[in-house]
Amino acid sequence: MSIGTHRPTVITVDGDAIRHNVAAEIAQLNPDSELFAVIKADGYGHGMTHVAKYAAEAGATGFCVAILDEALTLRAAGFQQPILVLGIVEPCYAQLIADQKISVAVGSQAWLAEAISYLKGNTVVRVHLALDTGMGRIGFQTPEELHAALDFLTGHDQQFDFEGIFTHFATADEKEQTYFETQLQRFRDFMAVVPRKPRYVHVANSATSLWHQVCDGNMIRFGVAMYGMNPSGRLLTVPRVIHPAMTLKSALVFVKKLPRGRSVSYGATYTAAADEWIGTVPIGYADGYPRCLQGFHVLINGQFCEIVGRVCMDQFMVRLPEKMPVGTEVVLVGESGSQHITMVDVAEAAGTINYEIACGFSARIPRRYV
Ligand code: PLP
């Protein structure tokens, strides 16, 4: 992937915002609780190792990632803290996991049994048992299954360190709480068969930590809110101030007067109703700026300017209020004058969630850290 350092499209990541969001969350936790920063998917598009550094500076004591490669990248970058892989890693990597002192989510006894066959020498695999209380993704299905796996772990304590146990809520970001309560009860039913709690018991993502007084745990997996984004979009109000960390800006690279009746972009879906000033912005759907955003807007000099015509792979066009010079700043996510465009604004216009927009910005857009 060639990074576009020679075009004026840049993501800026504000380290102070991340530090603030982490510190503010830690201040709300029980004193015996820890915060693990969720930095999978390249730190939700913000840049994994940079976010890891900011989060650690603000008090995060560990990290969560989705895949083994992300954990290995963190280790290679020198991070010594606990790292938990939240997804299932194939058992054939058990020795690598052990050597690198990485912790992994395990959702079945079969995984443990298979992993043993790949272990050589005197190393242990750190496991966090995943409990499926209603997410339906990974994890033990019943307390009986869990009980059997715990027995297995007890019999194989030279190979495994039972370091954690956790679940994940499917509806923590919604107003309706019935499903959440059902999951919580199932979690407690599971925990009733655990004779000795492991070091980490964790149930909370951002939404659970922000909106549920769940005290079943001593660690939270803090993701989207660390980046200053509301996990619920606009549905629920975040009970403390969080600062968005990501800004996306570009600049006009071409400006022209389009005569009335002439059209713009593929499909000729926009036709100028009058003579209009049209600017071209060098970012498109190959950068993760969704193709469907025709009719949405950007900010130029504090004014909303409509996206006209289809967003192309690498460029799109906007209608300008007047002639503007090439090089004029274009704000796609962030502030301009007294106006702003949030990640949720973009997400709603694209029919998705803020998470998907942030982590969808491609590696072609350079990240600048301030
Ligand atoms: N825990 C698990 C198991 C996850 O899959 C995720 C993210 O998807 C998180 C925690 C972090 O969630 P959030 O970004 O909503 O805080």
GROMACS .gro file of C-alpha atoms and ligand atoms in nm:
model
  386
    1MET     CA    1   0.000   0.000   0.000
    2SER     CA    2   0.140   0.339  -0.099
    3ILE     CA    3   0.066   0.598   0.167
    4GLY     CA    4  -0.057   0.925   0.021
    5THR     CA    5   0.198   1.158   0.169
    6HIS     CA    6   0.196   1.371  -0.147
    7ARG     CA    7  -0.172   1.457  -0.143
    8PRO     CA    8  -0.345   1.687   0.103
    9THR     CA    9  -0.568   1.424   0.266
   10VAL     CA   10  -0.466   1.353   0.624
   11ILE     CA   11  -0.604   1.197   0.940
   12THR     CA   12  -0.491   1.374   1.256
   13VAL     CA   13  -0.499   1.180   1.583
   14ASP     CA   14  -0.505   1.380   1.905
   15GLY     CA   15  -0.309   1.195   2.173
   16ASP     CA   16  -0.439   1.423   2.449
   17ALA     CA   17  -0.796   1.327   2.361
   18ILE     CA   18  -0.715   0.957   2.403
   19ARG     CA   19  -0.525   1.018   2.725
   20HIS     CA   20  -0.816   1.223   2.858
   21ASN     CA   21  -1.076   0.960   2.764
   22VAL     CA   22  -0.878   0.679   2.928
   23ALA     CA   23  -0.800   0.876   3.245
   24ALA     CA   24  -1.162   0.990   3.280
   25GLU     CA   25  -1.280   0.629   3.255
   26ILE     CA   26  -1.026   0.499   3.505
   27ALA     CA   27  -1.136   0.769   3.749
   28GLN     CA   28  -1.486   0.613   3.745
   29LEU     CA   29  -1.373   0.254   3.804
   30ASN     CA   30  -1.348   0.071   4.133
   31PRO     CA   31  -0.994   0.116   4.262
   32ASP     CA   32  -0.924  -0.257   4.213
   33SER     CA   33  -1.034  -0.250   3.848
   34GLU     CA   34  -0.802  -0.221   3.551
   35LEU     CA   35  -0.857  -0.080   3.205
   36PHE     CA   36  -0.733  -0.270   2.899
   37ALA     CA   37  -0.731  -0.053   2.589
   38VAL     CA   38  -0.896  -0.219   2.289
   39ILE     CA   39  -0.666  -0.139   1.999
   40LYS     CA   40  -0.767  -0.400   1.743
   41ALA     CA   41  -0.810  -0.304   1.377
   42ASP     CA   42  -0.516  -0.066   1.396
   43GLY     CA   43  -0.665   0.110   1.696
   44TYR     CA   44  -1.003   0.152   1.523
   45GLY     CA   45  -0.814   0.319   1.239
   46HIS     CA   46  -0.621   0.557   1.466
   47GLY     CA   47  -0.290   0.366   1.464
   48MET     CA   48  -0.242   0.079   1.707
   49THR     CA   49   0.100   0.144   1.854
   50HIS     CA   50   0.040   0.518   1.896
   51VAL     CA   51  -0.290   0.455   2.073
   52ALA     CA   52  -0.126   0.189   2.290
   53LYS     CA   53   0.133   0.441   2.402
   54TYR     CA   54  -0.124   0.713   2.479
   55ALA     CA   55  -0.350   0.469   2.664
   56ALA     CA   56  -0.063   0.332   2.873
   57GLU     CA   57   0.047   0.685   2.961
   58ALA     CA   58  -0.304   0.750   3.091
   59GLY     CA   59  -0.316   0.435   3.305
   60ALA     CA   60  -0.425   0.145   3.084
   61THR     CA   61  -0.251  -0.166   3.216
   62GLY     CA   62  -0.310  -0.400   2.922
   63PHE     CA   63  -0.437  -0.426   2.567
   64CYS     CA   64  -0.700  -0.620   2.376
   65VAL     CA   65  -0.663  -0.705   2.008
   66ALA     CA   66  -0.866  -0.920   1.772
   67ILE     CA   67  -0.603  -1.136   1.602
   68LEU     CA   68  -0.268  -1.286   1.693
   69ASP     CA   69  -0.080  -1.076   1.440
   70GLU     CA   70  -0.192  -0.758   1.615
   71ALA     CA   71  -0.058  -0.894   1.944
   72LEU     CA   72   0.273  -0.986   1.779
   73THR     CA   73   0.300  -0.635   1.632
   74LEU     CA   74   0.259  -0.488   1.978
   75ARG     CA   75   0.521  -0.720   2.126
   76ALA     CA   76   0.760  -0.641   1.840
   77ALA     CA   77   0.706  -0.271   1.914
   78GLY     CA   78   0.825  -0.336   2.269
   79PHE     CA   79   0.501  -0.336   2.468
   80GLN     CA   80   0.550  -0.565   2.769
   81GLN     CA   81   0.199  -0.532   2.916
   82PRO     CA   82  -0.060  -0.810   2.911
   83ILE     CA   83  -0.215  -0.848   2.566
   84LEU     CA   84  -0.539  -1.041   2.519
   85VAL     CA   85  -0.646  -1.169   2.178
   86LEU     CA   86  -1.026  -1.152   2.181
   87GLY     CA   87  -1.082  -1.373   1.879
   88ILE     CA   88  -1.008  -1.743   1.842
   89VAL     CA   89  -0.646  -1.816   1.753
   90GLU     CA   90  -0.580  -2.149   1.587
   91PRO     CA   91  -0.441  -2.400   1.841
   92CYS     CA   92  -0.139  -2.469   1.618
   93TYR     CA   93   0.003  -2.134   1.735
   94ALA     CA   94  -0.001  -2.238   2.102
   95GLN     CA   95   0.378  -2.240   2.136
   96LEU     CA   96   0.413  -1.898   1.974
   97ILE     CA   97   0.142  -1.760   2.204
   98ALA     CA   98   0.322  -1.903   2.506
   99ASP     CA   99   0.665  -1.777   2.397
  100GLN     CA  100   0.531  -1.428   2.341
  101LYS     CA  101   0.341  -1.426   2.675
  102ILE     CA  102   0.019  -1.341   2.494
  103SER     CA  103  -0.321  -1.426   2.642
  104VAL     CA  104  -0.593  -1.577   2.427
  105ALA     CA  105  -0.968  -1.623   2.440
  106VAL     CA  106  -1.068  -1.988   2.454
  107GLY     CA  107  -1.423  -2.102   2.396
  108SER     CA  108  -1.405  -2.480   2.409
  109GLN     CA  109  -1.228  -2.768   2.579
  110ALA     CA  110  -1.144  -2.905   2.234
  111TRP     CA  111  -0.923  -2.601   2.176
  112LEU     CA  112  -0.729  -2.673   2.495
  113ALA     CA  113  -0.686  -3.039   2.408
  114GLU     CA  114  -0.559  -2.958   2.060
  115ALA     CA  115  -0.327  -2.680   2.177
  116ILE     CA  116  -0.143  -2.918   2.408
  117SER     CA  117  -0.020  -3.120   2.113
  118TYR     CA  118   0.162  -2.811   1.982
  119LEU     CA  119   0.332  -2.720   2.310
  120LYS     CA  120   0.695  -2.803   2.363
  121GLY     CA  121   0.903  -2.720   2.665
  122ASN     CA  122   0.825  -2.543   2.985
  123THR     CA  123   0.592  -2.266   2.877
  124VAL     CA  124   0.230  -2.200   2.961
  125VAL     CA  125  -0.049  -2.057   2.751
  126ARG     CA  126  -0.245  -1.785   2.929
  127VAL     CA  127  -0.612  -1.841   2.867
  128HIS     CA  128  -0.923  -1.631   2.919
  129LEU     CA  129  -1.231  -1.850   2.904
  130ALA     CA  130  -1.501  -1.691   2.689
  131LEU     CA  131  -1.858  -1.741   2.807
  132ASP     CA  132  -2.137  -1.714   2.552
  133THR     CA  133  -2.415  -1.556   2.753
  134GLY     CA  134  -2.607  -1.432   2.449
  135MET     CA  135  -2.367  -1.276   2.201
  136GLY     CA  136  -2.373  -1.605   2.009
  137ARG     CA  137  -2.024  -1.555   1.869
  138ILE     CA  138  -1.763  -1.752   2.064
  139GLY     CA  139  -1.753  -1.915   2.403
  140PHE     CA  140  -1.872  -2.194   2.627
  141GLN     CA  141  -2.242  -2.254   2.591
  142THR     CA  142  -2.334  -2.398   2.930
  143PRO     CA  143  -2.202  -2.400   3.289
  144GLU     CA  144  -2.154  -2.778   3.248
  145GLU     CA  145  -1.920  -2.728   2.952
  146LEU     CA  146  -1.732  -2.465   3.149
  147HIS     CA  147  -1.705  -2.692   3.451
  148ALA     CA  148  -1.551  -2.967   3.242
  149ALA     CA  149  -1.299  -2.725   3.090
  150LEU     CA  150  -1.204  -2.598   3.436
  151ASP     CA  151  -1.136  -2.956   3.544
  152PHE     CA  152  -0.924  -3.000   3.233
  153LEU     CA  153  -0.726  -2.685   3.315
  154THR     CA  154  -0.671  -2.802   3.670
  155GLY     CA  155  -0.529  -3.126   3.534
  156HIS     CA  156  -0.301  -2.938   3.292
  157ASP     CA  157  -0.168  -2.650   3.497
  158GLN     CA  158   0.181  -2.703   3.355
  159GLN     CA  159   0.050  -2.615   3.009
  160PHE     CA  160  -0.214  -2.352   3.085
  161ASP     CA  161  -0.247  -2.051   3.310
  162PHE     CA  162  -0.619  -1.990   3.372
  163GLU     CA  163  -0.573  -1.614   3.373
  164GLY     CA  164  -0.916  -1.479   3.291
  165ILE     CA  165  -1.283  -1.533   3.230
  166PHE     CA  166  -1.517  -1.305   3.041
  167THR     CA  167  -1.832  -1.243   2.848
  168HIS     CA  168  -1.950  -0.983   2.599
  169PHE     CA  169  -2.286  -0.806   2.598
  170ALA     CA  170  -2.481  -0.771   2.275
  171THR     CA  171  -2.712  -0.484   2.372
  172ALA     CA  172  -2.524  -0.273   2.626
  173ASP     CA  173  -2.562   0.032   2.399
  174GLU     CA  174  -2.942   0.012   2.386
  175LYS     CA  175  -3.216   0.164   2.601
  176GLU     CA  176  -3.400  -0.163   2.648
  177GLN     CA  177  -3.224  -0.361   2.920
  178THR     CA  178  -3.407  -0.695   2.929
  179TYR     CA  179  -3.160  -0.878   2.706
  180PHE     CA  180  -2.869  -0.728   2.895
  181GLU     CA  181  -3.016  -0.849   3.226
  182THR     CA  182  -3.066  -1.197   3.080
  183GLN     CA  183  -2.702  -1.210   2.974
  184LEU     CA  184  -2.588  -1.087   3.314
  185GLN     CA  185  -2.789  -1.358   3.488
  186ARG     CA  186  -2.641  -1.624   3.258
  187PHE     CA  187  -2.294  -1.490   3.337
  188ARG     CA  188  -2.366  -1.528   3.708
  189ASP     CA  189  -2.491  -1.882   3.648
  190PHE     CA  190  -2.165  -1.962   3.472
  191MET     CA  191  -1.959  -1.804   3.749
  192ALA     CA  192  -2.136  -2.018   4.008
  193VAL     CA  193  -1.938  -2.320   3.882
  194VAL     CA  194  -1.602  -2.140   3.901
  195PRO     CA  195  -1.445  -2.239   4.233
  196ARG     CA  196  -1.148  -2.004   4.207
  197LYS     CA  197  -1.175  -1.673   4.025
  198PRO     CA  198  -0.885  -1.607   3.791
  199ARG     CA  199  -0.685  -1.288   3.797
  200TYR     CA  200  -0.906  -1.112   3.540
  201VAL     CA  201  -1.284  -1.125   3.536
  202HIS     CA  202  -1.420  -0.893   3.268
  203VAL     CA  203  -1.759  -0.822   3.119
  204ALA     CA  204  -1.751  -0.457   3.014
  205ASN     CA  205  -1.689  -0.296   2.680
  206SER     CA  206  -1.729   0.085   2.656
  207ALA     CA  207  -2.110   0.076   2.659
  208THR     CA  208  -2.129  -0.157   2.958
  209SER     CA  209  -1.883   0.055   3.151
  210LEU     CA  210  -2.060   0.380   3.062
  211TRP     CA  211  -2.422   0.280   3.113
  212HIS     CA  212  -2.443  -0.025   3.339
  213GLN     CA  213  -2.355  -0.048   3.701
  214VAL     CA  214  -2.214  -0.398   3.661
  215CYS     CA  215  -1.967  -0.479   3.934
  216ASP     CA  216  -1.894  -0.834   3.813
  217GLY     CA  217  -1.539  -0.779   3.713
  218ASN     CA  218  -1.202  -0.627   3.782
  219MET     CA  219  -1.105  -0.523   3.430
  220ILE     CA  220  -1.282  -0.345   3.145
  221ARG     CA  221  -1.216  -0.373   2.773
  222PHE     CA  222  -1.238  -0.009   2.672
  223GLY     CA  223  -1.263   0.053   2.301
  224VAL     CA  224  -1.471   0.300   2.107
  225ALA     CA  225  -1.517   0.556   2.385
  226MET     CA  226  -1.139   0.576   2.427
  227TYR     CA  227  -1.135   0.724   2.077
  228GLY     CA  228  -1.400   0.977   2.180
  229MET     CA  229  -1.689   0.811   2.001
  230ASN     CA  230  -2.029   0.736   2.155
  231PRO     CA  231  -2.087   0.356   2.143
  232SER     CA  232  -2.459   0.411   2.090
  233GLY     CA  233  -2.427   0.666   1.812
  234ARG     CA  234  -2.678   0.922   1.937
  235LEU     CA  235  -2.915   0.696   2.129
  236LEU     CA  236  -2.771   0.731   2.479
  237THR     CA  237  -2.585   1.024   2.631
  238VAL     CA  238  -2.228   0.958   2.741
  239PRO     CA  239  -2.226   1.045   3.111
  240ARG     CA  240  -1.888   1.221   3.096
  241VAL     CA  241  -1.705   1.436   2.850
  242ILE     CA  242  -1.515   1.236   2.588
  243HIS     CA  243  -1.308   1.403   2.321
  244PRO     CA  244  -1.303   1.273   1.961
  245ALA     CA  245  -0.946   1.183   1.872
  246MET     CA  246  -0.971   1.166   1.493
  247THR     CA  247  -0.997   1.450   1.243
  248LEU     CA  248  -1.003   1.397   0.866
  249LYS     CA  249  -0.910   1.686   0.640
  250SER     CA  250  -0.829   1.736   0.277
  251ALA     CA  251  -0.807   2.032   0.039
  252LEU     CA  252  -0.952   2.142  -0.293
  253VAL     CA  253  -0.726   2.027  -0.575
  254PHE     CA  254  -0.936   2.155  -0.865
  255VAL     CA  255  -1.199   2.428  -0.891
  256LYS     CA  256  -1.415   2.509  -1.192
  257LYS     CA  257  -1.732   2.687  -1.296
  258LEU     CA  258  -1.983   2.427  -1.412
  259PRO     CA  259  -2.238   2.566  -1.657
  260ARG     CA  260  -2.607   2.507  -1.589
  261GLY     CA  261  -2.720   2.170  -1.729
  262ARG     CA  262  -2.378   2.001  -1.705
  263SER     CA  263  -2.344   1.690  -1.488
  264VAL     CA  264  -2.095   1.554  -1.238
  265SER     CA  265  -1.937   1.209  -1.178
  266TYR     CA  266  -2.026   0.852  -1.272
  267GLY     CA  267  -2.381   0.795  -1.376
  268ALA     CA  268  -2.428   1.170  -1.423
  269THR     CA  269  -2.654   1.163  -1.118
  270TYR     CA  270  -2.611   1.534  -1.042
  271THR     CA  271  -2.684   1.811  -1.290
  272ALA     CA  272  -2.617   2.178  -1.214
  273ALA     CA  273  -2.941   2.372  -1.186
  274ALA     CA  274  -2.752   2.697  -1.249
  275ASP     CA  275  -2.395   2.794  -1.321
  276GLU     CA  276  -2.211   2.659  -1.015
  277TRP     CA  277  -1.864   2.652  -0.862
  278ILE     CA  278  -1.754   2.293  -0.815
  279GLY     CA  279  -1.447   2.180  -0.620
  280THR     CA  280  -1.273   1.841  -0.636
  281VAL     CA  281  -1.153   1.671  -0.315
  282PRO     CA  282  -0.882   1.401  -0.339
  283ILE     CA  283  -1.029   1.117  -0.133
  284GLY     CA  284  -1.273   0.846  -0.230
  285TYR     CA  285  -1.413   0.509  -0.144
  286ALA     CA  286  -1.073   0.342  -0.181
  287ASP     CA  287  -0.977   0.551   0.122
  288GLY     CA  288  -1.282   0.431   0.312
  289TYR     CA  289  -1.491   0.740   0.244
  290PRO     CA  290  -1.820   0.569   0.153
  291ARG     CA  291  -1.942   0.580  -0.205
  292CYS     CA  292  -2.298   0.640  -0.093
  293LEU     CA  293  -2.229   0.989   0.048
  294GLN     CA  294  -2.363   1.183  -0.248
  295GLY     CA  295  -2.589   1.450  -0.093
  296PHE     CA  296  -2.396   1.457   0.237
  297HIS     CA  297  -2.157   1.743   0.304
  298VAL     CA  298  -1.810   1.859   0.404
  299LEU     CA  299  -1.705   2.183   0.574
  300ILE     CA  300  -1.515   2.456   0.396
  301ASN     CA  301  -1.441   2.782   0.575
  302GLY     CA  302  -1.706   2.695   0.833
  303GLN     CA  303  -1.975   2.636   0.569
  304PHE     CA  304  -2.144   2.308   0.479
  305CYS     CA  305  -2.086   2.220   0.113
  306GLU     CA  306  -2.286   1.945  -0.051
  307ILE     CA  307  -2.120   1.644  -0.209
  308VAL     CA  308  -2.246   1.641  -0.566
  309GLY     CA  309  -2.240   1.336  -0.789
  310ARG     CA  310  -2.119   0.994  -0.686
  311VAL     CA  311  -1.810   0.958  -0.470
  312CYS     CA  312  -1.542   0.803  -0.694
  313MET     CA  313  -1.264   0.567  -0.590
  314ASP     CA  314  -1.013   0.847  -0.526
  315GLN     CA  315  -1.199   1.179  -0.559
  316PHE     CA  316  -1.534   1.347  -0.512
  317MET     CA  317  -1.687   1.682  -0.597
  318VAL     CA  318  -1.855   1.945  -0.382
  319ARG     CA  319  -2.067   2.249  -0.468
  320LEU     CA  320  -1.897   2.566  -0.347
  321PRO     CA  321  -2.081   2.879  -0.235
  322GLU     CA  322  -1.841   3.086  -0.445
  323LYS     CA  323  -1.514   3.059  -0.632
  324MET     CA  324  -1.246   2.932  -0.393
  325PRO     CA  325  -0.875   2.885  -0.445
  326VAL     CA  326  -0.715   2.545  -0.500
  327GLY     CA  327  -0.561   2.444  -0.168
  328THR     CA  328  -0.860   2.558   0.042
  329GLU     CA  329  -0.902   2.328   0.345
  330VAL     CA  330  -1.186   2.074   0.337
  331VAL     CA  331  -1.299   1.918   0.667
  332LEU     CA  332  -1.460   1.574   0.635
  333VAL     CA  333  -1.459   1.485   1.006
  334GLY     CA  334  -1.387   1.760   1.255
  335GLU     CA  335  -1.442   2.130   1.310
  336SER     CA  336  -1.438   2.429   1.079
  337GLY     CA  337  -1.536   2.773   1.206
  338SER     CA  338  -1.825   2.719   1.444
  339GLN     CA  339  -1.948   2.401   1.269
  340HIS     CA  340  -1.845   2.040   1.297
  341ILE     CA  341  -1.900   1.701   1.134
  342THR     CA  342  -1.875   1.401   1.367
  343MET     CA  343  -1.802   1.038   1.289
  344VAL     CA  344  -2.166   0.968   1.374
  345ASP     CA  345  -2.280   1.227   1.119
  346VAL     CA  346  -2.081   1.048   0.849
  347ALA     CA  347  -2.196   0.707   0.971
  348GLU     CA  348  -2.564   0.801   0.972
  349ALA     CA  349  -2.539   0.943   0.623
  350ALA     CA  350  -2.375   0.619   0.511
  351GLY     CA  351  -2.629   0.400   0.692
  352THR     CA  352  -2.378   0.248   0.932
  353ILE     CA  353  -2.212   0.303   1.271
  354ASN     CA  354  -1.924   0.528   1.374
  355TYR     CA  355  -1.702   0.222   1.442
  356GLU     CA  356  -1.721   0.112   1.080
  357ILE     CA  357  -1.636   0.455   0.941
  358ALA     CA  358  -1.334   0.505   1.170
  359CYS     CA  359  -1.176   0.165   1.116
  360GLY     CA  360  -1.261   0.172   0.747
  361PHE     CA  361  -1.029   0.462   0.663
  362SER     CA  362  -0.758   0.292   0.465
  363ALA     CA  363  -0.383   0.289   0.517
  364ARG     CA  364  -0.354   0.513   0.209
  365ILE     CA  365  -0.449   0.811   0.427
  366PRO     CA  366  -0.147   0.921   0.630
  367ARG     CA  367  -0.196   0.955   1.007
  368ARG     CA  368  -0.046   1.255   1.181
  369TYR     CA  369  -0.007   1.243   1.559
  370VAL     CA  370  -0.034   1.556   1.770
  371PLP     N1  371  -1.471  -0.670   2.400
  371PLP     C1  372  -1.494  -0.742   2.292
  371PLP     C2  373  -1.504  -0.892   2.307
  371PLP     C3  374  -1.508  -0.683   2.167
  371PLP     O1  375  -1.533  -0.757   2.059
  371PLP     C4  376  -1.499  -0.541   2.159
  371PLP     C5  377  -1.515  -0.472   2.031
  371PLP     O2  378  -1.583  -0.506   1.942
  371PLP     C6  379  -1.474  -0.469   2.274
  371PLP     C7  380  -1.460  -0.535   2.394
  371PLP     C8  381  -1.465  -0.320   2.271
  371PLP     O3  382  -1.591  -0.265   2.247
  371PLP     P1  383  -1.615  -0.110   2.241
  371PLP     O4  384  -1.534  -0.059   2.128
  371PLP     O5  385  -1.761  -0.098   2.214
  371PLP     O6  386  -1.572  -0.054   2.372
   0.00000   0.00000   0.00000
